[in-house]
Coordinates of C-alpha atoms and ligand atoms in Angstrom, one line a residue:
A1 CA 13.7 4.4 38.4
T2 CA 12.2 3.0 35.6
A3 CA 9.4 0.7 36.0
T4 CA 10.9 -2.8 34.5
K5 CA 8.7 -3.5 31.5
S6 CA 6.3 -6.9 32.5
A7 CA 6.4 -10.0 30.5
Y8 CA 2.9 -9.3 29.6
E9 CA 3.3 -5.8 29.1
L10 CA 1.7 -6.0 25.5
Q11 CA 2.2 -2.7 22.9
T12 CA -0.8 -3.2 20.5
L13 CA -1.6 -0.8 17.6
T14 CA -4.3 0.7 20.2
T15 CA -1.7 1.6 22.9
W16 CA 1.1 2.7 19.7
L17 CA -2.2 4.6 18.6
L18 CA -2.7 6.9 22.2
D19 CA 0.6 7.1 23.3
L20 CA 0.9 9.2 19.8
E21 CA -2.1 11.2 20.5
K22 CA -0.5 11.5 24.0
K23 CA 2.2 13.2 21.7
A24 CA 0.0 14.9 19.9
V25 CA 1.5 13.4 16.7
I26 CA -2.0 12.6 15.7
D27 CA -5.6 13.5 17.0
N28 CA -7.9 11.3 17.9
E29 CA -10.3 11.7 15.1
L30 CA -6.9 10.2 12.6
A31 CA -6.2 7.4 15.5
A32 CA -10.6 6.3 15.1
V33 CA -10.0 6.2 11.1
I34 CA -6.7 4.2 11.5
S35 CA -8.6 1.8 13.9
S36 CA -11.6 1.1 11.3
I37 CA -8.9 0.4 8.9
A38 CA -7.6 -1.8 11.3
T39 CA -10.3 -3.9 12.0
A40 CA -11.3 -3.6 8.3
C41 CA -8.0 -5.5 8.2
K42 CA -9.1 -8.3 10.8
Q43 CA -11.9 -9.1 9.1
I44 CA -10.3 -9.6 5.1
G45 CA -7.8 -11.3 6.7
S46 CA -10.2 -13.7 8.4
L47 CA -12.0 -14.2 4.9
V48 CA -9.0 -14.1 2.9
N49 CA -8.0 -17.2 5.2
R50 CA -11.4 -19.0 4.6
A51 CA -11.5 -17.9 0.8
G52 CA -11.5 -21.8 -0.1
I53 CA -13.6 -23.0 2.2
S54 CA -16.7 -20.2 1.5
N55 CA -15.8 -20.9 -2.4
L56 CA -16.9 -24.3 -1.2
T57 CA -19.8 -22.9 0.6
G58 CA -20.7 -20.8 -2.2
L59 CA -20.3 -23.4 -4.9
A60 CA -22.4 -25.6 -2.9
G61 CA -25.6 -23.8 -3.6
Q62 CA -24.2 -21.4 -5.9
E63 CA -25.2 -18.7 -3.0
N64 CA -22.6 -17.5 -0.2
V65 CA -23.4 -18.5 3.8
Q66 CA -25.9 -15.1 3.9
G67 CA -27.5 -16.3 1.0
E68 CA -26.8 -13.6 -1.8
D69 CA -24.4 -14.9 -5.1
Q70 CA -21.5 -15.5 -4.3
K71 CA -19.1 -12.4 -4.7
K72 CA -15.9 -12.2 -5.5
L73 CA -13.5 -11.7 -2.2
D74 CA -12.6 -8.3 -3.8
V75 CA -16.0 -6.9 -3.7
I76 CA -16.5 -8.2 -0.5
S77 CA -13.1 -6.6 0.7
N78 CA -14.5 -3.1 -0.9
E79 CA -17.4 -3.1 1.3
V80 CA -15.8 -4.6 4.4
F81 CA -13.4 -1.6 3.8
G82 CA -16.6 1.3 3.4
N83 CA -18.6 0.0 6.1
C84 CA -15.7 0.4 8.6
L85 CA -14.8 3.4 7.4
R86 CA -18.1 5.2 7.0
S87 CA -18.9 3.7 10.9
S88 CA -15.9 5.4 12.1
G89 CA -17.7 8.6 11.3
R90 CA -14.3 10.3 10.6
T91 CA -14.2 10.2 7.3
G92 CA -15.4 12.7 4.3
V93 CA -14.3 11.0 1.3
I94 CA -13.1 7.5 0.4
A95 CA -11.7 6.2 -3.1
S96 CA -11.1 2.7 -3.9
E97 CA -9.6 0.3 -6.2
E98 CA -13.3 -0.9 -6.7
E99 CA -15.1 1.9 -7.5
D100 CA -15.2 4.2 -10.6
L101 CA -15.4 7.4 -8.5
P102 CA -14.6 8.9 -4.9
V103 CA -17.5 8.6 -2.6
A104 CA -18.3 11.0 -0.3
V105 CA -19.4 9.6 3.4
E106 CA -22.7 11.0 4.4
E107 CA -22.2 9.3 8.2
T108 CA -19.3 11.6 8.8
F109 CA -19.9 13.3 12.4
S110 CA -16.7 14.4 13.3
G111 CA -13.1 14.8 11.2
E112 CA -13.3 14.4 7.5
Y113 CA -10.7 13.0 6.5
V114 CA -9.7 11.4 3.2
V115 CA -9.0 8.0 2.7
V116 CA -7.7 5.9 -0.7
F117 CA -7.4 2.3 -0.9
D118 CA -6.5 -1.1 -2.6
P119 CA -9.0 -3.3 -0.3
L120 CA -7.3 -6.4 -1.7
D121 CA -4.5 -6.2 -3.7
G122 CA -3.1 -9.1 -5.7
S123 CA -6.5 -10.9 -5.2
S124 CA -5.7 -13.2 -8.5
N125 CA -3.0 -14.9 -5.9
I126 CA -5.8 -15.9 -3.6
D127 CA -6.8 -19.3 -5.4
A128 CA -3.9 -20.9 -4.7
G129 CA -2.8 -19.7 -1.6
I130 CA 0.0 -17.0 -2.3
S131 CA -0.2 -13.9 -0.4
V132 CA -2.2 -10.3 -1.0
G133 CA -2.8 -7.1 0.6
S134 CA -4.7 -4.6 1.6
I135 CA -2.9 -0.8 0.9
F136 CA -4.5 2.4 2.2
G137 CA -3.7 6.1 2.6
I138 CA -5.1 8.9 4.8
Y139 CA -5.2 12.6 3.7
E140 CA -7.1 16.1 5.4
P141 CA -9.3 16.8 3.2
S142 CA -8.7 19.6 0.9
P143 CA -9.0 22.8 2.3
E144 CA -10.8 24.7 -0.8
C145 CA -12.7 21.3 -1.4
S146 CA -15.2 21.1 1.3
I147 CA -17.8 19.0 0.3
E148 CA -20.3 20.8 2.8
D149 CA -23.9 20.7 2.3
M150 CA -23.0 20.9 -1.6
D151 CA -26.0 20.3 -3.5
D152 CA -25.0 19.9 -7.1
P153 CA -23.9 16.2 -7.8
E154 CA -21.6 17.7 -10.8
E155 CA -20.0 20.2 -8.1
M156 CA -19.8 17.4 -5.5
M157 CA -18.1 14.9 -7.8
K158 CA -15.7 17.3 -8.9
K159 CA -14.8 17.8 -5.1
C160 CA -14.5 15.2 -4.2
V161 CA -12.5 13.9 -6.7
L162 CA -10.5 17.4 -5.6
N163 CA -10.3 15.9 -2.4
V164 CA -8.1 12.8 -3.2
C165 CA -6.2 13.9 -5.7
Q166 CA -3.4 14.9 -3.3
A167 CA 0.4 14.4 -3.9
G168 CA 1.7 11.9 -2.0
N169 CA 4.0 14.4 0.0
E170 CA 0.5 14.9 1.6
L171 CA -0.5 11.9 3.1
L172 CA -0.7 12.0 6.7
C173 CA -0.6 7.8 6.7
A174 CA 0.4 5.6 4.7
G175 CA -0.1 1.6 5.3
Y176 CA -0.9 -1.8 4.2
T177 CA -1.9 -5.1 5.5
L178 CA 0.2 -8.5 4.2
Y179 CA -2.5 -11.5 4.8
S180 CA 0.1 -14.2 4.4
S181 CA 2.1 -16.8 6.8
A182 CA 0.9 -14.0 9.6
T183 CA -1.6 -10.9 9.2
I184 CA 1.3 -8.0 9.5
L185 CA -0.5 -4.9 9.4
V186 CA 2.8 -2.0 8.0
L187 CA 1.8 1.8 8.9
T188 CA 3.7 5.0 9.1
V189 CA 2.4 8.5 10.0
G190 CA 5.4 10.5 9.4
Q191 CA 7.7 9.7 12.3
G192 CA 8.9 6.3 11.0
V193 CA 7.9 3.1 9.7
Y194 CA 6.0 0.4 12.1
G195 CA 4.5 -3.3 11.7
F196 CA 1.8 -5.3 13.8
T197 CA 1.4 -8.8 13.7
F198 CA -2.4 -10.0 14.5
D199 CA -2.8 -12.4 17.1
P200 CA -6.0 -14.3 16.3
L201 CA -5.9 -15.6 20.0
I202 CA -6.7 -11.9 21.7
G203 CA -7.7 -10.3 18.5
E204 CA -5.0 -7.3 18.8
F205 CA -2.4 -6.5 16.1
I206 CA 0.5 -6.5 18.2
L207 CA 3.7 -4.5 17.6
S208 CA 6.4 -7.0 16.3
H209 CA 8.4 -4.9 14.0
P210 CA 9.2 -1.2 15.7
N211 CA 11.1 1.1 13.6
I212 CA 11.3 -0.8 10.3
R213 CA 14.5 0.5 8.8
I214 CA 15.3 -0.5 5.1
P215 CA 18.9 -1.6 4.7
D216 CA 21.0 0.6 2.1
K217 CA 21.3 -1.5 -0.3
G218 CA 20.4 -5.3 -0.9
K219 CA 20.8 -8.1 -3.3
I220 CA 17.2 -8.7 -4.3
Y221 CA 15.1 -7.4 -7.5
S222 CA 11.8 -8.1 -7.8
F223 CA 10.5 -7.4 -11.4
N224 CA 8.1 -9.7 -13.8
E225 CA 10.7 -10.5 -16.2
G226 CA 8.6 -12.0 -18.7
N227 CA 7.9 -8.5 -19.8
Y228 CA 11.5 -7.5 -20.7
Q229 CA 10.9 -7.7 -24.6
L230 CA 8.8 -4.7 -23.8
W231 CA 11.1 -2.9 -21.6
T232 CA 13.3 0.1 -22.9
E233 CA 16.7 -0.7 -24.1
E234 CA 18.1 1.3 -20.4
Q235 CA 15.6 -1.0 -18.3
K236 CA 17.2 -3.8 -20.0
A237 CA 20.5 -2.8 -19.1
Y238 CA 19.6 -2.0 -15.7
I239 CA 18.5 -5.3 -15.2
D240 CA 21.3 -6.8 -17.6
S241 CA 23.8 -5.1 -15.3
L242 CA 22.4 -6.8 -12.1
K243 CA 22.4 -10.3 -13.0
H244 CA 26.3 -9.3 -14.2
P245 CA 28.0 -8.1 -11.4
E246 CA 31.2 -9.0 -11.8
K247 CA 31.2 -6.0 -14.4
W248 CA 30.7 -3.5 -11.8
G249 CA 32.8 -5.3 -8.6
G250 CA 29.3 -6.5 -7.2
K251 CA 27.7 -9.7 -5.5
P252 CA 24.8 -11.6 -7.6
Y253 CA 21.7 -10.8 -6.8
S254 CA 18.6 -13.1 -6.4
S255 CA 15.0 -12.9 -7.9
R256 CA 12.0 -12.4 -6.1
Y257 CA 8.9 -12.4 -7.7
I258 CA 5.8 -13.3 -5.7
G259 CA 3.0 -11.2 -8.2
S260 CA 1.6 -9.0 -5.4
L261 CA 2.7 -5.8 -4.4
V262 CA 2.3 -6.1 -0.7
G263 CA 4.2 -9.6 -0.5
D264 CA 7.1 -8.2 -2.8
F265 CA 6.9 -4.3 -0.8
H266 CA 6.9 -6.1 2.6
R267 CA 10.2 -8.2 1.9
T268 CA 12.0 -5.5 0.0
L269 CA 11.4 -3.2 2.4
L270 CA 12.6 -6.0 5.4
Y271 CA 15.4 -7.3 3.4
G272 CA 16.7 -4.8 1.5
G273 CA 16.9 -4.6 -2.7
I274 CA 14.1 -2.9 -5.3
Y275 CA 10.9 -4.0 -6.9
G276 CA 9.7 -2.3 -10.1
Y277 CA 6.8 -2.3 -12.5
P278 CA 8.6 -0.1 -15.3
G279 CA 6.9 1.5 -18.1
D280 CA 6.9 -0.8 -21.4
S281 CA 5.9 -0.6 -24.9
K282 CA 2.1 -1.8 -24.4
N283 CA 1.7 0.5 -20.8
T284 CA 4.0 3.1 -20.7
N285 CA 2.7 4.2 -17.4
G286 CA 3.3 0.3 -16.2
K287 CA 0.3 -1.1 -14.5
L288 CA 0.2 0.3 -10.7
R289 CA -1.9 3.0 -9.7
L290 CA -0.5 6.5 -7.9
L291 CA -3.1 7.2 -5.5
Y292 CA -3.4 3.9 -3.2
E293 CA -0.7 1.4 -4.4
C294 CA 2.6 3.8 -5.6
A295 CA 2.1 6.8 -2.9
P296 CA 1.4 4.8 0.2
M297 CA 4.2 2.3 -0.9
S298 CA 6.5 5.1 -1.4
M299 CA 5.5 7.1 1.5
I300 CA 6.4 3.6 3.5
A301 CA 9.9 3.2 2.2
E302 CA 10.9 6.7 2.6
Q303 CA 9.9 6.8 6.2
A304 CA 11.9 3.5 6.5
G305 CA 15.1 5.5 4.8
G306 CA 14.4 3.9 1.4
K307 CA 13.1 5.3 -1.8
G308 CA 10.2 5.4 -4.0
S309 CA 10.5 6.7 -7.5
T310 CA 9.1 6.3 -11.4
G311 CA 12.8 6.3 -12.3
F312 CA 12.3 10.1 -13.6
K313 CA 11.1 11.6 -10.5
R314 CA 9.7 10.9 -6.9
V315 CA 6.4 9.5 -6.4
L316 CA 5.6 11.2 -3.8
D317 CA 5.8 15.1 -5.7
I318 CA 3.4 13.9 -8.2
V319 CA -0.2 15.2 -8.1
P320 CA -2.9 12.8 -9.3
E321 CA -4.5 14.4 -12.3
A322 CA -7.1 11.4 -12.3
V323 CA -8.2 8.7 -9.2
H324 CA -7.1 5.7 -11.2
Q325 CA -3.9 7.0 -12.4
R326 CA -1.0 4.4 -13.1
V327 CA 2.9 5.6 -13.0
P328 CA 5.6 3.0 -13.5
L329 CA 7.3 2.2 -9.6
F330 CA 10.6 1.6 -8.7
V331 CA 10.7 1.4 -4.5
G332 CA 13.2 -0.1 -2.2
S333 CA 17.0 0.7 -1.1
P334 CA 18.4 3.9 -2.1
W335 CA 21.3 2.4 -3.4
E336 CA 19.3 0.4 -6.2
V337 CA 17.2 3.2 -6.6
D338 CA 19.6 5.7 -7.1
Y339 CA 21.7 3.3 -9.7
L340 CA 17.8 2.9 -11.6
E341 CA 17.6 6.4 -12.1
S342 CA 20.8 7.1 -13.3
V343 CA 20.7 4.2 -15.3
L344 CA 17.2 5.1 -16.8
Q345 CA 18.5 8.8 -17.4
G346 CA 20.7 7.5 -19.8
K347 CA 23.9 7.6 -17.4
P348 CA 25.5 4.0 -18.6
A349 CA 25.5 0.9 -16.8
P350 CA 29.0 -0.1 -16.0
Ligands
LIG401 P1 2.0 -8.7 -12.9 C1 -1.7 -7.6 -8.6 O1 -2.4 -7.6 -9.8 C2 -0.8 -6.1 -8.8 O2 -1.6 -5.4 -8.8 C3 0.5 -6.4 -7.8 O3 0.1 -6.9 -7.1 C4 1.7 -6.7 -8.4 O4 3.0 -6.4 -8.0 C5 1.3 -6.8 -9.8 O5 -0.3 -6.2 -10.2 C6 1.8 -8.1 -10.7 O6 1.5 -7.7 -12.0 O7 2.2 -8.2 -14.4 O8 3.5 -9.0 -13.1 O9 1.3 -9.9 -13.0

């Protein structure tokens, strides 16, 4: 007989990772990297929740509590992420939105994982108390680019860039943490998408969203329509057709746009629909970065039964040519993304 689940048997991120190790889905090195990222997110969540207060502290003496000049939360979050990854001892190279170049991690003693991350995406929203997030992806080091005992710094940097510029298809793990009404860590290791809500009372991420599946079709579109005039005619036709669904027998869509990728994506993942940041006449490749925004979000979307596309190709198939390369991103329910691709590729919108 199976043991009845005790009311207090919590599945935490830690026990979930141990289960995956038991099933040999991941090894304990990768589990250690993921745990170090979770620790970074706990710290960042706490900083975000106190941002206004610490800003007040910083303003009083023009210094923050550590006696340093008040730093922006982006920079502090970046340091928190880097410190946690370094102290895991399992990270070989890290690439961050906040660092021009990838960084080789000296403190590695076992496991050379490559971690790409945006430590605090949407941080312009912080002052208004609107949700922000961290986004991350984890790769194996590329086999031909070991950075072992490299002494030529130029060669070393080339290898570091090659280590991080891998197609999203190679991702071992992708995830984000949403700092909002709750701190929610959502991740995949290639076997579905799982969400963990942080419980500050016990300091643990508790499994709250087992095996997230995105609806096949939603009724929300999430685009910054302030850029409408800059869009291509096909992009305009797509949005117009969602606004006038009577033409194709559809139901009216709602528009929701937080202006914070992690918040807009998380709602799209749970409720369905589509989030898009198109290219436009000012920025043909749009605004979002392939390596640490579009690829991790596309892996999560696909693992939940959704899609991630540039409008013309699958995001996970793209091999980055540069660390901070931008691509247009359309991500969400299969129905809306397929429809968008057909309209952008010249098939007439109904
Ligand atoms: P816009 C935030 O700066 C960000 O990188 C994403 O989080 C967000 O989705 C997007 O940019 C918002 O950009 O141009 O609509 O303000």
